[in-house]
Short mmCIF file of C-alpha atoms and ligand atoms in Angstrom, two decimals:
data_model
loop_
_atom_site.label_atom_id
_atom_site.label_comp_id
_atom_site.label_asym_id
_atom_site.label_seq_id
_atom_site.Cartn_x
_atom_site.Cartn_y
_atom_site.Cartn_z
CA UNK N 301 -11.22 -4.83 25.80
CA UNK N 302 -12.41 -2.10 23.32
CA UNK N 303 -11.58 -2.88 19.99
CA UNK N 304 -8.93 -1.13 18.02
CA UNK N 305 -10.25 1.79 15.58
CA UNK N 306 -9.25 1.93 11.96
CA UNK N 307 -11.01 4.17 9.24
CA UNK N 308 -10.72 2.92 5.68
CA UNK N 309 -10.72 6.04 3.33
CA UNK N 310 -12.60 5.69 -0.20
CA UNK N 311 -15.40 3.03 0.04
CA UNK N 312 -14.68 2.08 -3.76
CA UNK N 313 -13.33 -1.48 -4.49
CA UNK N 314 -10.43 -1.19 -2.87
CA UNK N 315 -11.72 0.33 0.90
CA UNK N 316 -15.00 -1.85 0.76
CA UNK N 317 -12.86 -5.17 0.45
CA UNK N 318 -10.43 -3.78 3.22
CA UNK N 319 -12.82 -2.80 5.41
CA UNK N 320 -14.70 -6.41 5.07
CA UNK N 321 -11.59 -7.96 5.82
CA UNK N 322 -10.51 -5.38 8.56
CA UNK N 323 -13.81 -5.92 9.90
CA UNK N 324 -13.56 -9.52 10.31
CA UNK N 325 -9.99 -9.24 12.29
CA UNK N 326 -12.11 -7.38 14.99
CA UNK N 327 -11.45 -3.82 14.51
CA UNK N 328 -14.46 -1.12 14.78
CA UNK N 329 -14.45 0.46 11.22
CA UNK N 330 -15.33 3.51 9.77
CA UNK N 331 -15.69 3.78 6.55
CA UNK N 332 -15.52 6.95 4.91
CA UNK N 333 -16.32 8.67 1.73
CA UNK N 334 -16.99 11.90 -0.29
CA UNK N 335 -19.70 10.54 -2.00
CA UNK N 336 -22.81 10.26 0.04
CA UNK N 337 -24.94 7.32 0.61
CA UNK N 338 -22.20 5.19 -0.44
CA UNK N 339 -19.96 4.19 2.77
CA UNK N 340 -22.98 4.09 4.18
CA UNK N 341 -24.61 1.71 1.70
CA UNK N 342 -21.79 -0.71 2.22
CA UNK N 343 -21.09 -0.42 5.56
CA UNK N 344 -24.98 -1.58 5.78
CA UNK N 345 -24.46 -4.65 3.36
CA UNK N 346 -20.79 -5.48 5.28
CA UNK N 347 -23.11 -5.21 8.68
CA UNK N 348 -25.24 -7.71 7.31
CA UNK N 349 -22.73 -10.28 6.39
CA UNK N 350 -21.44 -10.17 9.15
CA UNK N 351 -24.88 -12.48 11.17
CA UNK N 352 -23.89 -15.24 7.90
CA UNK N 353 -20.70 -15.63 9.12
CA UNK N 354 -21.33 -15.81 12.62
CA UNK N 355 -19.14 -12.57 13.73
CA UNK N 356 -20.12 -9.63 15.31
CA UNK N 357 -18.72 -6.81 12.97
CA UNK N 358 -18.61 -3.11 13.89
CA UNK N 359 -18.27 -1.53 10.55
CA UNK N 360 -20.18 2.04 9.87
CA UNK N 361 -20.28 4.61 7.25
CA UNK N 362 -19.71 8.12 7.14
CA UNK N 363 -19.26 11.54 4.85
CA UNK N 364 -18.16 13.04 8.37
CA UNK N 365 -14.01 12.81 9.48
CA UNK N 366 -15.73 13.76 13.12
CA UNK N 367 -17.26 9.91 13.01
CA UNK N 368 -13.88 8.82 12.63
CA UNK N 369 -11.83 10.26 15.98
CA UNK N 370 -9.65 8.69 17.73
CA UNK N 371 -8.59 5.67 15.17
CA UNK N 372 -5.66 3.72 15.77
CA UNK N 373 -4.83 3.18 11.78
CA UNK N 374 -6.03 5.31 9.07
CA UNK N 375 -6.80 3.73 5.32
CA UNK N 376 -6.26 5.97 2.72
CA UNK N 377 -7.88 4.60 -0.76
CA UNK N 378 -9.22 7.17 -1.84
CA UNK N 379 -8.66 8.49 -5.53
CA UNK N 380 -9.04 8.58 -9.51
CA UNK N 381 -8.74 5.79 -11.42
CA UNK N 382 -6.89 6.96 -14.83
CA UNK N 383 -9.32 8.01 -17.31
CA UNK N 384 -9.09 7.61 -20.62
CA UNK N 385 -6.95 10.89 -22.19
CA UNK N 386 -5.89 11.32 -18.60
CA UNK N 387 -1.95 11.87 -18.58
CA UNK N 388 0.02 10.35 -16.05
CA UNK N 389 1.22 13.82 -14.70
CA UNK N 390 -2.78 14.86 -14.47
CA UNK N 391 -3.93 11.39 -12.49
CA UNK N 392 -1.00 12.24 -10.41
CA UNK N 393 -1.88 15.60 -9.37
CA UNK N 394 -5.53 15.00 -8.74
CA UNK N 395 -4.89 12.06 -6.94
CA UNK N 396 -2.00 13.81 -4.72
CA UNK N 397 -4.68 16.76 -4.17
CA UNK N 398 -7.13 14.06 -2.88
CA UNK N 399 -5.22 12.42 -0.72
CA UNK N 400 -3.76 16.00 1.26
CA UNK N 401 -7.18 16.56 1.60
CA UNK N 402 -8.59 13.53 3.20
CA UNK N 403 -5.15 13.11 5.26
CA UNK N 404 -5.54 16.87 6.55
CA UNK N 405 -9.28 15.84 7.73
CA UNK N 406 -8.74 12.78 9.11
CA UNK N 407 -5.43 13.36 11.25
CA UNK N 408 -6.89 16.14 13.02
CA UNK N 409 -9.38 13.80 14.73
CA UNK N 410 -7.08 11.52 15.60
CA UNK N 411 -3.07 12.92 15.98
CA UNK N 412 -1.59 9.86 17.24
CA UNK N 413 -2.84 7.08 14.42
CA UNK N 414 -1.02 5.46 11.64
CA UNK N 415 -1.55 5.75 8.18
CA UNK N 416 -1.46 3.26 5.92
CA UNK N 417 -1.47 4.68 2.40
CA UNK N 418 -2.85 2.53 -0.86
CA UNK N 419 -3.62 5.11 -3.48
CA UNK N 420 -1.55 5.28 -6.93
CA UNK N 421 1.25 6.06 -7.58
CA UNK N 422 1.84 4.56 -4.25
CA UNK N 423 5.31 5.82 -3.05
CA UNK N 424 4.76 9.70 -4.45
CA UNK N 425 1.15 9.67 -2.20
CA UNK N 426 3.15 8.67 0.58
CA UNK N 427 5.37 11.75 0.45
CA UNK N 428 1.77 13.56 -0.15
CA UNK N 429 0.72 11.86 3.19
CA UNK N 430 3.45 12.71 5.17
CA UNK N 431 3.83 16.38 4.46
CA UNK N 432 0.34 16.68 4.79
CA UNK N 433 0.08 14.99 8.05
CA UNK N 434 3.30 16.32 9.57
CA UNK N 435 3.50 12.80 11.08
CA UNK N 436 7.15 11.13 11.74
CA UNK N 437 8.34 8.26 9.03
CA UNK N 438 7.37 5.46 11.69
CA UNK N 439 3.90 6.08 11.50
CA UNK N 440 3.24 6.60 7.47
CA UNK N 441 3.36 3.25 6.02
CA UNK N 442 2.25 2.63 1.66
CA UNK N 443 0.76 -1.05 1.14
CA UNK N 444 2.67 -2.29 -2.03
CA UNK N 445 5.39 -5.43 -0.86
CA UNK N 446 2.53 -7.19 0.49
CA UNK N 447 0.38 -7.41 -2.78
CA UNK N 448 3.32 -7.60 -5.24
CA UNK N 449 4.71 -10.64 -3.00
CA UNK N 450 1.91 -11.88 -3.19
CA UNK N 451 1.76 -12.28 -6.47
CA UNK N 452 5.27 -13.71 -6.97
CA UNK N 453 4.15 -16.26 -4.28
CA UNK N 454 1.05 -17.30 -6.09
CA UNK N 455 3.06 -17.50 -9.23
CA UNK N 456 6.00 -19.40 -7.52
CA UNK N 457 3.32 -21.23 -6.09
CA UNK N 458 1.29 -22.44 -9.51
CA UNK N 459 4.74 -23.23 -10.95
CA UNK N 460 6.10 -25.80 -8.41
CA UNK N 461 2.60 -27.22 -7.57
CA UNK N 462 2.72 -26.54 -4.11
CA UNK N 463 1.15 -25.15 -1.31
CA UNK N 464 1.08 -20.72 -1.50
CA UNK N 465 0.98 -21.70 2.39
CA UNK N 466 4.94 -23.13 2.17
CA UNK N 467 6.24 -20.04 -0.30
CA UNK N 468 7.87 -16.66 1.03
CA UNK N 469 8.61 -13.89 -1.10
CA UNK N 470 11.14 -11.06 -1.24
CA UNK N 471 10.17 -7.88 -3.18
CA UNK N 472 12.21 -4.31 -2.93
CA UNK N 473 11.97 -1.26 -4.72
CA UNK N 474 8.72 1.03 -5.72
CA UNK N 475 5.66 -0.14 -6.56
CA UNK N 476 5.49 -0.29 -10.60
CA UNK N 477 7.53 -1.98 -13.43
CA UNK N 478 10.67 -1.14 -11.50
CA UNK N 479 10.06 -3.46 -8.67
CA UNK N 480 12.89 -5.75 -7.75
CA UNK N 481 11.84 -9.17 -7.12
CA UNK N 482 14.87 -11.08 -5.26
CA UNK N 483 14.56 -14.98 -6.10
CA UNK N 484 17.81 -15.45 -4.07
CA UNK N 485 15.47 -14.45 -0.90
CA UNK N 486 12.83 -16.15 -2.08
CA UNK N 487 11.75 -19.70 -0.62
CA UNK N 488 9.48 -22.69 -0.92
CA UNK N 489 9.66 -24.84 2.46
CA UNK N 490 12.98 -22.37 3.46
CA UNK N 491 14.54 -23.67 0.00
CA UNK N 492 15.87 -20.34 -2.46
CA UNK N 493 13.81 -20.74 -5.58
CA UNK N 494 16.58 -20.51 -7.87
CA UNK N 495 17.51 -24.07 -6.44
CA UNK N 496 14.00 -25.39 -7.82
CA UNK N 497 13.26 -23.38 -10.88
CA UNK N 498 15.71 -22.70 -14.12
CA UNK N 499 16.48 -19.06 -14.63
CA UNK N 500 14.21 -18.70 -17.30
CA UNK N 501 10.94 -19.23 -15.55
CA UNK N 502 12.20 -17.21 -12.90
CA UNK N 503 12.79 -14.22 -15.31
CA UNK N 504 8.82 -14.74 -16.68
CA UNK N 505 7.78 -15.33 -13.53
CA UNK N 506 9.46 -11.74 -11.71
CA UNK N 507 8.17 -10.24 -15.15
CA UNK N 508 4.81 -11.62 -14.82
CA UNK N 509 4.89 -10.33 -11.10
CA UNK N 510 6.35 -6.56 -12.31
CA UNK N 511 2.84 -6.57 -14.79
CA UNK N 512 0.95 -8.13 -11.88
CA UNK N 513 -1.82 -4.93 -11.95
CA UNK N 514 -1.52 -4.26 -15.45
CA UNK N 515 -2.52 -7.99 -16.48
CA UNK N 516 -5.33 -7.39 -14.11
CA UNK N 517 -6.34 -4.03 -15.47
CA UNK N 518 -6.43 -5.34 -19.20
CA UNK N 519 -8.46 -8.27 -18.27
CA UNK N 520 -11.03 -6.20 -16.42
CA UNK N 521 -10.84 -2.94 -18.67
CA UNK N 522 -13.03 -0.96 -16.36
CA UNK N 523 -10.84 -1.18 -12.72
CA UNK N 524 -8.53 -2.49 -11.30
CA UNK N 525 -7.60 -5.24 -9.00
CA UNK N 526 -8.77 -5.17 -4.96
CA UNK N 527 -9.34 -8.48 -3.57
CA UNK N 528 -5.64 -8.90 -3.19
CA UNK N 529 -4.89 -5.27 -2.36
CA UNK N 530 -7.51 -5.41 0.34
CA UNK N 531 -6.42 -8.54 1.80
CA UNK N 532 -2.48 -6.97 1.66
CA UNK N 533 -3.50 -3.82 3.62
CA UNK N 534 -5.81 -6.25 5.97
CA UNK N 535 -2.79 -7.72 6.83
CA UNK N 536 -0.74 -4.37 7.41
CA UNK N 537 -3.44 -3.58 9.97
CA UNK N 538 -3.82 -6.44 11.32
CA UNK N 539 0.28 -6.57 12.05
CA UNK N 540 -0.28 -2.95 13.40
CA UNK N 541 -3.49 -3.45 15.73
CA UNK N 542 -2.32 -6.89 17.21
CA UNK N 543 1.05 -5.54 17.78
CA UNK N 544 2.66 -8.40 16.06
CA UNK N 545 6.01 -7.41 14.82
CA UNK N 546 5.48 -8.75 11.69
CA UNK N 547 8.54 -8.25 8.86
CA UNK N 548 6.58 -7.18 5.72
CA UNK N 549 7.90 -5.47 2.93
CA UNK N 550 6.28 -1.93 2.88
CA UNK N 551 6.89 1.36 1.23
CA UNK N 552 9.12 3.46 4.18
CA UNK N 553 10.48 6.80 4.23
CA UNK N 554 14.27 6.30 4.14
CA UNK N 555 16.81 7.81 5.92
CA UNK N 556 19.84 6.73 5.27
CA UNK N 557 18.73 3.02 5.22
CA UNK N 558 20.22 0.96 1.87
CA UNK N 559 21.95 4.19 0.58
CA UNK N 560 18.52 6.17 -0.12
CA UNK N 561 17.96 9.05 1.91
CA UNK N 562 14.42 10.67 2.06
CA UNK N 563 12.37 9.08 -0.25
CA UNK N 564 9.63 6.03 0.34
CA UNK N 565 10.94 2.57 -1.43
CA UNK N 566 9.62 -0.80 -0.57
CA UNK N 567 11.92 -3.08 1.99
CA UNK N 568 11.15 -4.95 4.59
CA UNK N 569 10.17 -3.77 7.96
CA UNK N 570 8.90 -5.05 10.99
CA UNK N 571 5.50 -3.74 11.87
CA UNK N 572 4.13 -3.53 15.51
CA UNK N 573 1.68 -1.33 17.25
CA UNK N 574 4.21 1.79 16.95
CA UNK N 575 4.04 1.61 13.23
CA UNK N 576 6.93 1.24 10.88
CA UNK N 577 9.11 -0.24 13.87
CA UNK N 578 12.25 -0.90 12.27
CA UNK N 579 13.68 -1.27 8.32
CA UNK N 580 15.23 -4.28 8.21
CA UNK N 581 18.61 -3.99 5.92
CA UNK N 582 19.85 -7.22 3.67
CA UNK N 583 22.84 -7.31 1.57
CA UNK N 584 22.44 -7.03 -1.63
CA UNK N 585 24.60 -8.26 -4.68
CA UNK N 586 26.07 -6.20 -7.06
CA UNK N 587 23.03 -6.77 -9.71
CA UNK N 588 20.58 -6.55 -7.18
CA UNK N 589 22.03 -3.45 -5.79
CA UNK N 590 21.70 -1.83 -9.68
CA UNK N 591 17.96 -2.86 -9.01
CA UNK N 592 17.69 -1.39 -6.15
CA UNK N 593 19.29 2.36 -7.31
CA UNK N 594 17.21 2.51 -10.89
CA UNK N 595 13.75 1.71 -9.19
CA UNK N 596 14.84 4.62 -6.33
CA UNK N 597 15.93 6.91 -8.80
CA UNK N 598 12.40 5.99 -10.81
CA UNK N 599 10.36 6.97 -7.22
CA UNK N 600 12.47 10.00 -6.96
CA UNK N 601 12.10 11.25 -10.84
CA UNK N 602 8.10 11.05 -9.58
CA UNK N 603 8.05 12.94 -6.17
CA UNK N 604 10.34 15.35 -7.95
CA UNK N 605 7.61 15.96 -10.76
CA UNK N 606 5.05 15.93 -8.40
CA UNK N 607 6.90 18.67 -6.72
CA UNK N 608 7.45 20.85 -9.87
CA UNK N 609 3.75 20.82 -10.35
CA UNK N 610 2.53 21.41 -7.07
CA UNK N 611 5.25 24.37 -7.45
CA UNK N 612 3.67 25.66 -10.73
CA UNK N 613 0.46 25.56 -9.52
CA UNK N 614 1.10 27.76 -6.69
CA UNK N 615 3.09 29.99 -8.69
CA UNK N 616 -0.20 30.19 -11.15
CA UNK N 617 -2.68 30.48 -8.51
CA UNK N 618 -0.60 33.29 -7.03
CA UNK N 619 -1.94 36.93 -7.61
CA UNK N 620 -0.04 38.73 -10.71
CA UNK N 621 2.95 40.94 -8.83
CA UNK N 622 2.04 44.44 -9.42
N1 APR P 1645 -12.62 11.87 -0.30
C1 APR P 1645 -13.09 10.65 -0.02
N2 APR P 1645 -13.26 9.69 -0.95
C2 APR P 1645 -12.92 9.98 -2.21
C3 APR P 1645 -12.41 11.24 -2.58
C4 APR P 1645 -12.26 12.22 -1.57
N3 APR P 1645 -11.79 13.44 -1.81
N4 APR P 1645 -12.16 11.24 -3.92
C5 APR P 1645 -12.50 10.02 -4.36
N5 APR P 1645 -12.96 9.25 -3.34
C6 APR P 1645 -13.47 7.88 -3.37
C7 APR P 1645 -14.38 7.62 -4.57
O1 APR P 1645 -15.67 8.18 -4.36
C8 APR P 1645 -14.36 6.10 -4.63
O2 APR P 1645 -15.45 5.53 -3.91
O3 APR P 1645 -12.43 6.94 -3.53
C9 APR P 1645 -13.03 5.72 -3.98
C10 APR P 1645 -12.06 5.02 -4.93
O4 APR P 1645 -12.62 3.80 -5.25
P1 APR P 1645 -12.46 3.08 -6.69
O5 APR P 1645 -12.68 4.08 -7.75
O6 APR P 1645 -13.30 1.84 -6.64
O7 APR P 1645 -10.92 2.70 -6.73
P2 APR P 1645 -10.21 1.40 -6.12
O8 APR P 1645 -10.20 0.31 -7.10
O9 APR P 1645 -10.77 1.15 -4.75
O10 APR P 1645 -8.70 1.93 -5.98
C11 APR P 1645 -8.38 2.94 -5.05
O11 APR P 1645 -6.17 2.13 -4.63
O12 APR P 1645 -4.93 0.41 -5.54
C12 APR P 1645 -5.18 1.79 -5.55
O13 APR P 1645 -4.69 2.44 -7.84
C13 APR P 1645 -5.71 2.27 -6.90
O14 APR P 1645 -5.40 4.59 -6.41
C14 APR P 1645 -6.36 3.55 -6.51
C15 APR P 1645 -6.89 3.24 -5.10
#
């Protein structure tokens, strides 16, 4: 059986630890990026682990989208990380023009894939991706529920002593310090967590999870974190690729669904070989539901902005009227 295709975009921390993953599930990968000599590099050294470990990897890398037709599931990584003096607005722009540009030269080789966006600020580079890509909402997909459950399960996890194996997590709302953790939903061995824990760990725990990348980010000072991200998107794919209708919470384009309509916000979905299969709706409490609506309204004050700009740009680049 040939294997399924999937092109990781950006070979930086965050691609390169994908792709190893990715690699390992099976999956022929291409890994792509604008600077040259590097995909390549580490497509070479990924190759090469690949004897150690007693698989045989497909993994190559490219400059060249035409290396990259006919993928099943497109990775886009690629972007800034915030410099110093860069404004949010600026990092936000350059990353949005990146990722139109490597989503315009990708999809043409390969119109029926899904993409599976990582790049910052997640849910406003997933309205980037879509426009750009003309694709329908089932088939653009941002990694963000996976990594910040993640982290509530590892915390949950360290807390009770007990196996990350036995925890499940339950995470809505964008990707950033409005994120809405739901302990209610939120098990070890099927029981809720606020059965096990008091409500004040639970608050420093959902707290510590909302600061999950900036704890990293001050720790590290010069990145940020990837093994995590790249093992969350591995699993995306993998739920894609092996057709497993999988219910991970994901960044999906709304319509209608928990009284948001078009706009990307993290909830749960089932994932399958189609893409964003179904969104899965839960009931939410009153508080919850408050949550829910401020971290919305926080996605939709960004893809708003990011509109306005791209808006002033065009009207700046536009020749003078007369
Ligand atoms: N085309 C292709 N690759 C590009 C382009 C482009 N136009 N612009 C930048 N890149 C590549 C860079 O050359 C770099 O190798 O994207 C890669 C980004 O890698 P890192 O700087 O290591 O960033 P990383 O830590 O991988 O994070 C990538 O994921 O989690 C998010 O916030 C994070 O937006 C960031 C993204």
């Amino acid at each position: 059986m040939p294997r399924p295709r999937v092109t990781v975009i950006g070979a930086g921390n965050v691609g390169a630890t994908a792709a190893q993953r990715i690699g390992e599930l099976g999956a022929a990968v291409v890994l792509v990026d604008i600077v040259e000599g590097l995909p390549q590099g580490k497509a070479l050294d990924l190759a090469q682990a690949a004897p150690v470990v007693g698989q045989d990897v497909q993994i190559i890398g490219t400059n060249d989208y035409a290396d990259t037709a006919g993928s099943d599931v497109i990775v886009v990584t690629s972007g800034l990380a915030r410099q110093p003096g860069m404004s949010r607005d600026d990092l936000m722009s350059k990353n949005a023009g990146i990722v139109r540009s490597v989503v315009q030269q990708s999809v043409a080789h390969s119109q029926d894939a899904i993409l599976v966006i990582v790049t910052n600020p997640l849910d406003a580079m997933c309205h980037v991706a879509m426009e750009a890509s003309g694709f329908p909402r089932e088939r653009v997909i941002g990694m963000a529920g996976v990594l910040d459950s993640a982290r509530f399960r590892t915390f949950i996890a360290q807390e009770l002593g007990v196996s990350v194996a036995s925890t499940s997590a339950f995470v809505l709302g964008g990707h950033g310090d409005t994120m809405v953790p739901l302990p209610r939903y939120s098990t070890v061995g099927g029981v809720p967590i606020t059965e096990l824990l008091s409500a004040g760990t639970i608050e420093r725990i959902v707290d510590r999870t909302r600061n999950g990348g900036a704890e990293i980010v001050a720790l590290l000072k010069t990145g940020s974190a990837y093994y995590a991200p790249g093992a969350s998107v591995a699993q995306m794919v993998d739920a894609i690729v092996g057709n497993r209708q999988m219910i991970l919470p994901c960044a999906a384009y709304l319509q209608g669904e928990y009284g948001v309509d078009g706009l990307f916000v993290g909830v749960p979905v089932r994932l399958g070989r189609r893409g964003m299969e179904e969104v899965i709706e839960i009931e939410l409490t009153d508080d919850e539901r408050a949550a829910f609506d401020r971290s919305a309204a926080a996605v939709r004050e960004l893809v708003d902005r990011l509109a306005e700009m791209a808006a002033a740009s065009s009207t700046a680049a536009a020749p003078a009227a007369g």
